[in-house]
CSV table of C-alpha atoms in Angstrom, one decimal:
chain,number,residue,atom,x,y,z
A,1,UNK,CA,30.1,-4.7,6.0
A,2,UNK,CA,31.5,-7.9,7.6
A,3,UNK,CA,33.9,-9.9,5.8
A,4,UNK,CA,32.6,-12.7,3.8
A,5,UNK,CA,29.1,-11.6,3.7
A,6,UNK,CA,27.6,-10.3,0.6
A,7,UNK,CA,27.3,-6.7,-0.1
A,8,UNK,CA,23.2,-6.2,0.1
A,9,UNK,CA,21.6,-2.7,-0.9
A,10,UNK,CA,18.1,-1.4,-0.2
A,11,UNK,CA,17.3,1.6,-2.6
A,12,UNK,CA,14.3,3.5,-0.8
A,13,UNK,CA,13.3,3.5,2.9
A,14,UNK,CA,9.4,3.6,2.9
A,15,UNK,CA,7.7,0.8,4.2
A,16,UNK,CA,8.9,-1.5,1.4
A,17,UNK,CA,12.7,-1.1,1.9
A,18,UNK,CA,11.9,-0.6,5.7
A,19,UNK,CA,10.3,-4.0,5.9
A,20,UNK,CA,13.6,-5.2,4.1
A,21,UNK,CA,15.7,-4.3,6.6
A,22,UNK,CA,13.9,-4.9,9.8
A,23,UNK,CA,13.6,-8.7,8.5
A,24,UNK,CA,17.3,-8.7,7.1
A,25,UNK,CA,18.0,-7.6,10.5
A,26,UNK,CA,16.3,-9.9,12.2
A,27,UNK,CA,17.8,-12.7,10.1
A,28,UNK,CA,21.5,-11.5,11.1
A,29,UNK,CA,22.1,-10.2,7.6
A,30,UNK,CA,23.9,-7.0,7.5
A,31,UNK,CA,22.9,-4.7,4.6
A,32,UNK,CA,22.7,-0.9,3.2
A,33,UNK,CA,19.6,0.9,3.0
A,34,UNK,CA,19.9,4.6,1.2
A,35,UNK,CA,17.1,7.3,0.5
A,36,UNK,CA,16.7,10.8,-0.9
A,37,UNK,CA,14.3,11.7,1.9
A,38,UNK,CA,15.4,12.8,5.4
A,39,UNK,CA,13.2,11.8,8.0
A,40,UNK,CA,10.5,12.1,8.9
A,41,UNK,CA,8.9,13.8,5.4
A,42,UNK,CA,5.9,13.8,4.4
A,43,UNK,CA,4.4,11.1,1.5
A,44,UNK,CA,1.5,11.7,-0.5
A,45,UNK,CA,-0.9,8.7,0.4
A,46,UNK,CA,-4.2,7.7,1.6
A,47,UNK,CA,-2.2,6.6,5.5
A,48,UNK,CA,-4.6,3.9,6.0
A,49,UNK,CA,-2.2,1.1,7.4
A,50,UNK,CA,-4.6,-2.1,7.0
A,51,UNK,CA,-5.1,-5.7,8.8
A,52,UNK,CA,-2.4,-6.9,6.1
A,53,UNK,CA,0.0,-4.0,7.5
A,54,UNK,CA,-0.7,-5.3,11.2
A,55,UNK,CA,-0.3,-9.0,10.1
A,56,UNK,CA,3.5,-7.9,8.6
A,57,UNK,CA,4.6,-5.9,11.6
A,58,UNK,CA,3.4,-8.5,14.2
A,59,UNK,CA,5.3,-11.0,12.6
A,60,UNK,CA,8.3,-8.6,12.7
A,61,UNK,CA,7.9,-7.8,16.5
A,62,UNK,CA,4.5,-8.1,18.3
A,63,UNK,CA,5.6,-4.7,20.6
A,64,UNK,CA,4.9,-2.4,17.7
A,65,UNK,CA,1.3,-2.3,17.4
A,66,UNK,CA,0.7,-1.8,20.8
A,67,UNK,CA,2.8,0.7,20.7
A,68,UNK,CA,1.0,2.2,18.4
A,69,UNK,CA,-2.3,2.1,20.1
A,70,UNK,CA,-0.6,4.1,22.7
A,71,UNK,CA,0.2,6.9,20.5
A,72,UNK,CA,-3.0,8.4,19.8
A,73,UNK,CA,-1.9,11.8,18.5
A,74,UNK,CA,-0.5,10.3,15.5
A,75,UNK,CA,-1.9,7.0,15.1
A,76,UNK,CA,-5.9,6.5,15.2
A,77,UNK,CA,-7.2,2.9,15.3
A,78,UNK,CA,-9.8,1.7,12.6
A,79,UNK,CA,-12.2,-1.2,12.9
A,80,UNK,CA,-13.4,-1.2,9.3
A,81,UNK,CA,-14.4,-0.1,6.3
A,82,UNK,CA,-17.7,1.7,4.7
A,83,UNK,CA,-18.8,0.9,1.2
A,84,UNK,CA,-21.6,3.8,-0.6
A,85,UNK,CA,-22.5,2.5,-3.5
A,86,UNK,CA,-23.8,4.9,-6.6
A,87,UNK,CA,-27.4,5.1,-5.2
A,88,UNK,CA,-26.6,5.9,-1.9
A,89,UNK,CA,-26.8,2.9,0.1
A,90,UNK,CA,-23.8,2.2,2.7
A,91,UNK,CA,-22.2,-1.2,4.1
A,92,UNK,CA,-20.4,-0.8,6.8
A,93,UNK,CA,-17.9,-4.2,7.0
A,94,UNK,CA,-16.1,-4.7,10.2
A,95,UNK,CA,-12.6,-5.6,9.4
A,96,UNK,CA,-13.3,-8.6,11.9
A,97,UNK,CA,-16.4,-10.8,12.4
A,98,UNK,CA,-16.0,-10.1,16.2
A,99,UNK,CA,-15.1,-7.4,18.2
A,100,UNK,CA,-14.2,-8.5,22.1
A,101,UNK,CA,-12.8,-6.3,25.1
A,102,UNK,CA,-9.3,-5.5,25.0
A,103,UNK,CA,-8.3,-6.4,21.6
A,104,UNK,CA,-6.1,-4.4,19.8
A,105,UNK,CA,-7.4,-2.9,16.6
A,106,UNK,CA,-7.3,-4.5,13.4
A,107,UNK,CA,-5.8,-1.5,11.6
A,108,UNK,CA,-4.8,2.1,11.9
A,109,UNK,CA,-4.8,5.1,10.2
A,110,UNK,CA,-1.6,7.8,10.4
A,111,UNK,CA,0.2,10.1,8.5
A,112,UNK,CA,2.9,8.6,6.3
A,113,UNK,CA,5.6,11.2,8.1
A,114,UNK,CA,4.5,9.4,11.2
A,115,UNK,CA,4.1,5.9,10.1
A,116,UNK,CA,7.4,5.5,7.9
A,117,UNK,CA,9.3,7.8,10.9
A,118,UNK,CA,8.4,4.7,13.3
A,119,UNK,CA,9.7,2.3,11.2
A,120,UNK,CA,13.0,4.2,10.5
A,121,UNK,CA,13.5,4.5,13.9
A,122,UNK,CA,13.5,0.9,14.1
A,123,UNK,CA,16.3,0.4,11.9
A,124,UNK,CA,19.1,-1.9,13.5
A,125,UNK,CA,22.2,-0.2,13.3
A,126,UNK,CA,24.1,-3.2,14.0
A,127,UNK,CA,22.7,-4.7,10.9
A,128,UNK,CA,21.6,-1.3,8.8
A,129,UNK,CA,23.8,1.0,7.3
A,130,UNK,CA,21.4,4.0,6.8
A,131,UNK,CA,22.2,6.4,4.5
A,132,UNK,CA,19.6,9.2,4.5
A,133,UNK,CA,19.2,12.4,2.4
A,134,UNK,CA,21.4,10.7,-0.8
A,135,UNK,CA,19.8,10.3,-4.2
A,136,UNK,CA,20.9,7.6,-6.4
A,137,UNK,CA,21.6,8.9,-9.9
A,138,UNK,CA,23.2,6.0,-11.7
A,139,UNK,CA,23.2,2.0,-11.0
A,140,UNK,CA,25.5,0.2,-13.1
A,141,UNK,CA,26.0,-3.7,-13.5
A,142,UNK,CA,29.2,-4.8,-14.4
A,143,UNK,CA,29.6,-8.7,-14.4
A,144,UNK,CA,27.9,-10.2,-11.3
A,145,UNK,CA,27.7,-6.8,-9.5
A,146,UNK,CA,26.7,-3.3,-9.4
A,147,UNK,CA,28.0,-0.2,-8.6
A,148,UNK,CA,25.3,2.4,-7.2
A,149,UNK,CA,26.3,6.4,-7.6
A,150,UNK,CA,24.5,8.7,-5.3
A,151,UNK,CA,24.5,12.5,-4.1
A,152,UNK,CA,24.7,13.6,-0.5
A,153,UNK,CA,25.5,17.0,0.4
A,154,UNK,CA,26.6,18.1,-3.0
A,155,UNK,CA,29.1,14.9,-2.6
A,156,UNK,CA,28.9,11.8,-5.4
A,157,UNK,CA,29.6,8.8,-3.9
A,158,UNK,CA,29.9,5.4,-5.3
A,159,UNK,CA,29.2,2.3,-3.5
A,160,UNK,CA,30.8,-0.9,-5.2
A,161,UNK,CA,30.8,-4.5,-5.6
A,162,UNK,CA,27.2,-4.8,-4.6
A,163,UNK,CA,25.9,-8.2,-5.0
A,164,UNK,CA,22.0,-7.9,-4.6
A,165,UNK,CA,20.2,-4.5,-5.1
A,166,UNK,CA,16.4,-4.1,-3.6
A,167,UNK,CA,14.4,-1.6,-5.7
A,168,UNK,CA,11.9,-0.2,-2.9
A,169,UNK,CA,12.3,3.3,-4.2
A,170,UNK,CA,9.1,3.9,-5.4
A,171,UNK,CA,6.5,4.1,-8.6
A,172,UNK,CA,9.9,6.0,-10.3
A,173,UNK,CA,12.2,3.1,-9.3
A,174,UNK,CA,15.5,3.6,-10.7
A,175,UNK,CA,16.2,-0.1,-10.4
A,176,UNK,CA,12.9,-0.9,-12.3
A,177,UNK,CA,13.5,1.4,-15.1
A,178,UNK,CA,16.9,0.0,-15.3
A,179,UNK,CA,16.4,-3.6,-15.1
A,180,UNK,CA,13.0,-4.9,-15.5
A,181,UNK,CA,11.9,-2.2,-18.0
A,182,UNK,CA,8.6,-1.0,-16.3
A,183,UNK,CA,6.6,1.2,-18.4
A,184,UNK,CA,3.5,3.0,-17.1
A,185,UNK,CA,0.5,1.3,-18.3
A,186,UNK,CA,-2.4,3.9,-17.7
A,187,UNK,CA,-4.9,0.7,-17.3
A,188,UNK,CA,-2.8,-0.5,-14.6
A,189,UNK,CA,-1.9,2.6,-12.9
A,190,UNK,CA,-4.2,5.2,-10.9
A,191,UNK,CA,-4.3,8.9,-10.8
A,192,UNK,CA,-4.7,9.9,-6.9
A,193,UNK,CA,-4.8,13.4,-4.8
A,194,UNK,CA,-5.8,13.9,-1.8
A,195,UNK,CA,-6.0,17.1,1.2
A,196,UNK,CA,-6.4,17.0,4.8
A,197,UNK,CA,-9.3,18.5,6.0
A,198,UNK,CA,-10.3,19.8,9.6
A,199,UNK,CA,-13.3,19.4,11.2
A,200,UNK,CA,-15.3,16.9,8.7
A,201,UNK,CA,-18.3,15.7,10.5
A,202,UNK,CA,-20.6,11.9,11.0
A,203,UNK,CA,-17.2,9.9,11.4
A,204,UNK,CA,-18.2,6.4,12.2
A,205,UNK,CA,-17.9,5.9,16.2
A,206,UNK,CA,-14.9,3.1,15.3
A,207,UNK,CA,-13.4,4.9,12.8
A,208,UNK,CA,-14.4,2.9,9.5
A,209,UNK,CA,-12.5,4.2,6.4
A,210,UNK,CA,-14.8,5.1,3.5
A,211,UNK,CA,-15.3,4.6,0.2
A,212,UNK,CA,-17.9,6.2,-1.6
A,213,UNK,CA,-18.4,5.8,-5.2
A,214,UNK,CA,-19.9,8.7,-6.4
A,215,UNK,CA,-22.3,8.8,-9.7
A,216,UNK,CA,-20.2,11.9,-10.6
A,217,UNK,CA,-16.6,10.3,-9.9
A,218,UNK,CA,-17.3,7.0,-11.5
A,219,UNK,CA,-15.6,4.9,-12.3
A,220,UNK,CA,-13.4,6.6,-9.6
A,221,UNK,CA,-13.9,6.7,-6.0
A,222,UNK,CA,-13.9,9.6,-3.8
A,223,UNK,CA,-12.7,8.5,-0.2
A,224,UNK,CA,-12.6,10.1,3.4
A,225,UNK,CA,-10.2,8.3,6.4
A,226,UNK,CA,-10.8,9.9,9.8
A,227,UNK,CA,-7.2,10.6,11.5
A,228,UNK,CA,-6.2,11.8,15.2
A,229,UNK,CA,-7.2,15.1,16.3
A,230,UNK,CA,-10.0,16.0,14.1
A,231,UNK,CA,-8.3,15.6,11.1
A,232,UNK,CA,-9.2,13.7,7.9
A,233,UNK,CA,-7.5,12.3,4.7
A,234,UNK,CA,-9.8,13.1,1.9
A,235,UNK,CA,-9.5,12.0,-1.7
A,236,UNK,CA,-9.8,11.1,-5.1
A,237,UNK,CA,-8.6,8.0,-7.3
A,238,UNK,CA,-9.4,6.9,-10.8
A,239,UNK,CA,-7.7,4.5,-13.9
A,240,UNK,CA,-5.2,6.8,-15.6
A,241,UNK,CA,-6.7,5.3,-18.6
A,242,UNK,CA,-10.3,7.2,-18.0
A,243,UNK,CA,-9.3,10.2,-16.7
A,244,UNK,CA,-7.2,10.3,-20.3
A,245,UNK,CA,-10.3,9.2,-22.0
A,246,UNK,CA,-12.9,11.0,-20.2
A,247,UNK,CA,-10.4,14.2,-19.8
A,248,UNK,CA,-11.0,14.1,-16.2
A,249,UNK,CA,-10.0,16.7,-13.6
A,250,UNK,CA,-10.2,15.2,-10.5
A,251,UNK,CA,-9.3,18.5,-8.4
A,252,UNK,CA,-12.4,19.8,-9.9
A,253,UNK,CA,-14.6,16.8,-9.2
A,254,UNK,CA,-13.5,16.2,-5.8
A,255,UNK,CA,-14.0,19.8,-4.8
A,256,UNK,CA,-17.5,19.6,-6.4
A,257,UNK,CA,-18.5,16.4,-4.8
A,258,UNK,CA,-17.2,18.0,-1.3
A,259,UNK,CA,-19.6,21.0,-2.0
A,260,UNK,CA,-22.5,19.7,-3.9
A,261,UNK,CA,-23.5,16.2,-3.6
A,262,UNK,CA,-26.0,15.8,-0.9
A,263,UNK,CA,-24.5,12.7,0.6
A,264,UNK,CA,-21.2,14.6,1.6
A,265,UNK,CA,-21.8,18.4,1.3
A,266,UNK,CA,-23.3,18.4,4.9
A,267,UNK,CA,-20.6,16.9,6.5
A,268,UNK,CA,-17.9,19.5,5.2
A,269,UNK,CA,-19.9,22.7,5.9
A,270,UNK,CA,-17.7,23.5,8.7
A,271,UNK,CA,-14.6,21.6,7.6
A,272,UNK,CA,-11.4,23.6,6.5
A,273,UNK,CA,-8.3,22.7,4.2
A,274,UNK,CA,-5.1,22.6,5.9
A,275,UNK,CA,-2.8,23.0,3.2
A,276,UNK,CA,-3.4,22.4,-0.5
A,277,UNK,CA,-4.7,19.3,-2.4
A,278,UNK,CA,-1.8,17.2,-3.7
A,279,UNK,CA,-1.6,14.4,-6.4
A,280,UNK,CA,0.3,11.3,-7.0
A,281,UNK,CA,0.3,8.0,-9.0
A,282,UNK,CA,-0.4,4.9,-8.2
A,283,UNK,CA,1.1,1.5,-9.9
A,284,UNK,CA,-1.7,-1.1,-9.6
A,285,UNK,CA,-1.1,-4.9,-9.3
A,286,UNK,CA,-3.5,-5.8,-11.5
A,287,UNK,CA,-0.8,-7.2,-13.7
A,288,UNK,CA,1.7,-9.6,-13.2
A,289,UNK,CA,5.1,-8.4,-13.3
A,290,UNK,CA,8.6,-9.6,-13.2
A,291,UNK,CA,9.8,-8.6,-9.6
A,292,UNK,CA,12.9,-9.8,-10.1
A,293,UNK,CA,16.0,-10.7,-12.2
A,294,UNK,CA,19.9,-11.2,-12.0
A,295,UNK,CA,20.8,-9.4,-8.6
A,296,UNK,CA,17.9,-7.4,-8.1
A,297,UNK,CA,14.2,-7.6,-6.8
A,298,UNK,CA,11.5,-5.0,-6.7
A,299,UNK,CA,9.3,-4.4,-3.8
A,300,UNK,CA,6.2,-2.2,-2.6
A,301,UNK,CA,5.6,0.2,-5.5
A,302,UNK,CA,8.4,-0.3,-7.0
A,303,UNK,CA,6.8,-3.5,-7.9
A,304,UNK,CA,3.4,-2.0,-8.7
A,305,UNK,CA,1.7,-4.2,-6.2
A,306,UNK,CA,-1.0,-1.5,-4.9
A,307,UNK,CA,-4.5,-2.9,-4.4
A,308,UNK,CA,-6.4,-2.0,-7.9
A,309,UNK,CA,-9.9,-1.7,-6.1
A,310,UNK,CA,-9.0,0.4,-2.4
A,311,UNK,CA,-5.6,1.6,-3.5
A,312,UNK,CA,-4.0,0.5,-0.2
A,313,UNK,CA,-0.2,0.2,-0.8
A,314,UNK,CA,1.1,0.0,2.5
A,315,UNK,CA,0.2,-3.8,3.2
A,316,UNK,CA,1.6,-5.3,-0.2
A,317,UNK,CA,4.6,-3.4,0.5
A,318,UNK,CA,5.5,-4.5,4.0
A,319,UNK,CA,4.8,-8.0,3.1
A,320,UNK,CA,7.0,-7.9,-0.1
A,321,UNK,CA,9.4,-6.7,2.1
A,322,UNK,CA,9.1,-9.4,4.3
A,323,UNK,CA,9.2,-12.0,1.8
A,324,UNK,CA,12.3,-10.3,-0.2
A,325,UNK,CA,14.2,-10.7,3.2
A,326,UNK,CA,13.2,-14.4,3.3
A,327,UNK,CA,14.5,-14.7,-0.7
A,328,UNK,CA,17.5,-13.0,0.2
A,329,UNK,CA,18.2,-15.3,3.2
A,330,UNK,CA,17.8,-18.2,0.6
A,331,UNK,CA,20.0,-16.6,-2.2
A,332,UNK,CA,23.1,-16.3,0.6
A,333,UNK,CA,22.8,-19.6,1.7
A,334,UNK,CA,22.9,-21.2,-2.2
A,335,UNK,CA,25.6,-18.2,-2.7
A,336,UNK,CA,23.3,-17.2,-6.0
A,337,UNK,CA,22.2,-13.6,-7.2
A,338,UNK,CA,20.9,-15.1,-10.4
A,339,UNK,CA,17.5,-14.5,-12.0
A,340,UNK,CA,16.8,-18.4,-11.5
A,341,UNK,CA,17.4,-18.0,-7.9
A,342,UNK,CA,15.6,-14.8,-7.0
A,343,UNK,CA,12.6,-16.0,-9.1
A,344,UNK,CA,11.6,-17.7,-5.6
A,345,UNK,CA,10.6,-14.0,-4.5
A,346,UNK,CA,8.1,-13.9,-7.6
A,347,UNK,CA,6.5,-17.1,-6.9
A,348,UNK,CA,6.6,-16.5,-2.9
A,349,UNK,CA,4.9,-13.3,-3.6
A,350,UNK,CA,2.4,-14.0,-6.3
A,351,UNK,CA,1.0,-17.6,-4.8
A,352,UNK,CA,-0.1,-15.5,-1.8
A,353,UNK,CA,-1.6,-12.6,-2.8
A,354,UNK,CA,-2.6,-13.1,-7.0
A,355,UNK,CA,-5.9,-14.2,-6.0
A,356,UNK,CA,-6.5,-10.9,-3.9
A,357,UNK,CA,-5.2,-8.7,-6.3
A,358,UNK,CA,-7.2,-10.4,-9.2
A,359,UNK,CA,-10.1,-10.3,-6.9
A,360,UNK,CA,-9.5,-6.5,-6.2
A,361,UNK,CA,-9.1,-5.7,-9.8
A,362,UNK,CA,-12.6,-7.2,-10.8
A,363,UNK,CA,-14.2,-5.0,-7.9
A,364,UNK,CA,-12.5,-2.4,-9.6
A,365,UNK,CA,-13.9,-3.0,-13.0
A,366,UNK,CA,-17.4,-3.5,-11.1
A,367,UNK,CA,-17.3,0.7,-10.6
A,368,UNK,CA,-17.6,0.9,-14.6
A,369,UNK,CA,-21.6,-0.6,-14.3
A,370,UNK,CA,-23.3,1.5,-11.4
A,371,UNK,CA,-26.2,-0.3,-11.8
A,372,UNK,CA,-24.4,-3.5,-11.0
A,373,UNK,CA,-22.7,-2.1,-8.1
A,374,UNK,CA,-25.7,-0.7,-6.5
A,375,UNK,CA,-27.2,-4.3,-6.9
A,376,UNK,CA,-24.3,-5.9,-5.0
A,377,UNK,CA,-24.1,-3.3,-2.4
A,378,UNK,CA,-27.7,-3.9,-1.9
A,379,UNK,CA,-27.6,-7.4,-1.9
A,380,UNK,CA,-24.6,-7.1,0.9
A,381,UNK,CA,-26.9,-4.8,2.9
A,382,UNK,CA,-29.5,-7.5,3.0
A,383,UNK,CA,-27.3,-10.8,3.0
A,384,UNK,CA,-25.4,-11.0,6.2
A,385,UNK,CA,-23.3,-14.0,4.7
A,386,UNK,CA,-22.0,-11.7,1.8
A,387,UNK,CA,-20.9,-8.8,4.7
A,388,UNK,CA,-19.2,-11.6,6.8
A,389,UNK,CA,-17.5,-13.1,3.6
A,390,UNK,CA,-16.3,-9.8,2.7
A,391,UNK,CA,-14.9,-9.3,6.3
A,392,UNK,CA,-13.5,-12.3,6.4
A,393,UNK,CA,-11.1,-10.8,3.4
A,394,UNK,CA,-9.9,-8.5,5.5
A,395,UNK,CA,-9.3,-10.3,8.6
A,396,UNK,CA,-7.4,-13.4,7.1
A,397,UNK,CA,-4.8,-12.9,4.8
A,398,UNK,CA,-5.6,-16.2,3.2
A,399,UNK,CA,-8.5,-15.6,1.0
A,400,UNK,CA,-10.5,-18.9,2.2
A,401,UNK,CA,-10.8,-21.6,-0.6
A,402,UNK,CA,-14.5,-20.5,-1.0
A,403,UNK,CA,-13.7,-16.9,-1.8
A,404,UNK,CA,-11.7,-18.7,-4.7
A,405,UNK,CA,-14.7,-20.4,-5.7
A,406,UNK,CA,-16.9,-18.3,-8.7
A,407,UNK,CA,-20.1,-20.5,-7.5
A,408,UNK,CA,-20.2,-19.5,-3.9
A,409,UNK,CA,-20.4,-15.7,-5.2
A,410,UNK,CA,-23.2,-17.0,-7.6
A,411,UNK,CA,-25.0,-18.5,-4.7
A,412,UNK,CA,-25.0,-15.5,-2.6
A,413,UNK,CA,-25.9,-13.4,-5.4
A,414,UNK,CA,-29.3,-15.3,-6.2
A,415,UNK,CA,-30.4,-16.0,-2.4
A,416,UNK,CA,-30.9,-13.8,0.2
């Protein structure tokens, strides 16, 4: 670290941690970033890179997205999402209302081993001291500073005099557990599984991601996301509270849908699973949580910021990392790292994202009522204004004022 500079430590180098590091470096702020993995590494995920992700990456460096667009073996462009209701009715929602020539894609799908590694390769060595293959085993706060101990290659090392810690270490964040008293709440937590398949047929020409709300899997959902080289990310998710209450076997239900659902099975007749089905947990952003405290910030999954409806977490991980860097810069200028000063991070994030998260939570709850979900999709199928409204949600990171007005939706639903 440079003299007279505060010691900043980021624990976790996934999208949230990497974004924090990259934006700090852009501001000329030195820091250390540590991760237990050695990159590239696999990460269980849906692999979708949303329009929000594209927005943040463009804020970081406008050359990143054009670079992704040239890497056809690892990144595939995606122009929209297909929603399939329990009654089988489907609506295609483009991420942009209008698609012109030579436009860069509004979204991508890429395996996390590729996407995360692209971010890691961009870490700025002039400002970021990156320690990989190092697992943090303890974090202790004494006075106004932290001591963080990690093990790398069986050697234990302690970093002392840390002024601020960013917890970017995922669902089981040691920072969140130690200082934010985070506990798993099944009604705000989703169980997810995914497998990679080769040879799934019937993909959208513009690589729309697909969310299928199958009757046999409600209130959960099934997804098919295209990947480069004829591969697909296929998975399922359901609230952990529902999994427990209904004694659901997600793996069995997913395989049953692939084998027997009339709208799904034909597409898998020549498909082969590559590897095995793997599971992970998704801490959902359906509840406001404390994202900061004395000397710490939480970003990405460590702050439970995953979209409750789509299960997409990369966008909010990147976005929270960007805002974390802004808050750290302000804290350094004030030379204060107390809870009151860092609270600006919570305010900044939720001011921009809470309406969106609330809307997604409402959509998530809608899936409990198949008749109502069918009605809304049927209405959207016939109602161009409603389809365009949903499209705006994907295209514009700031939900328009009308999207926050319940009367707008009421008018849409009673008029064709």
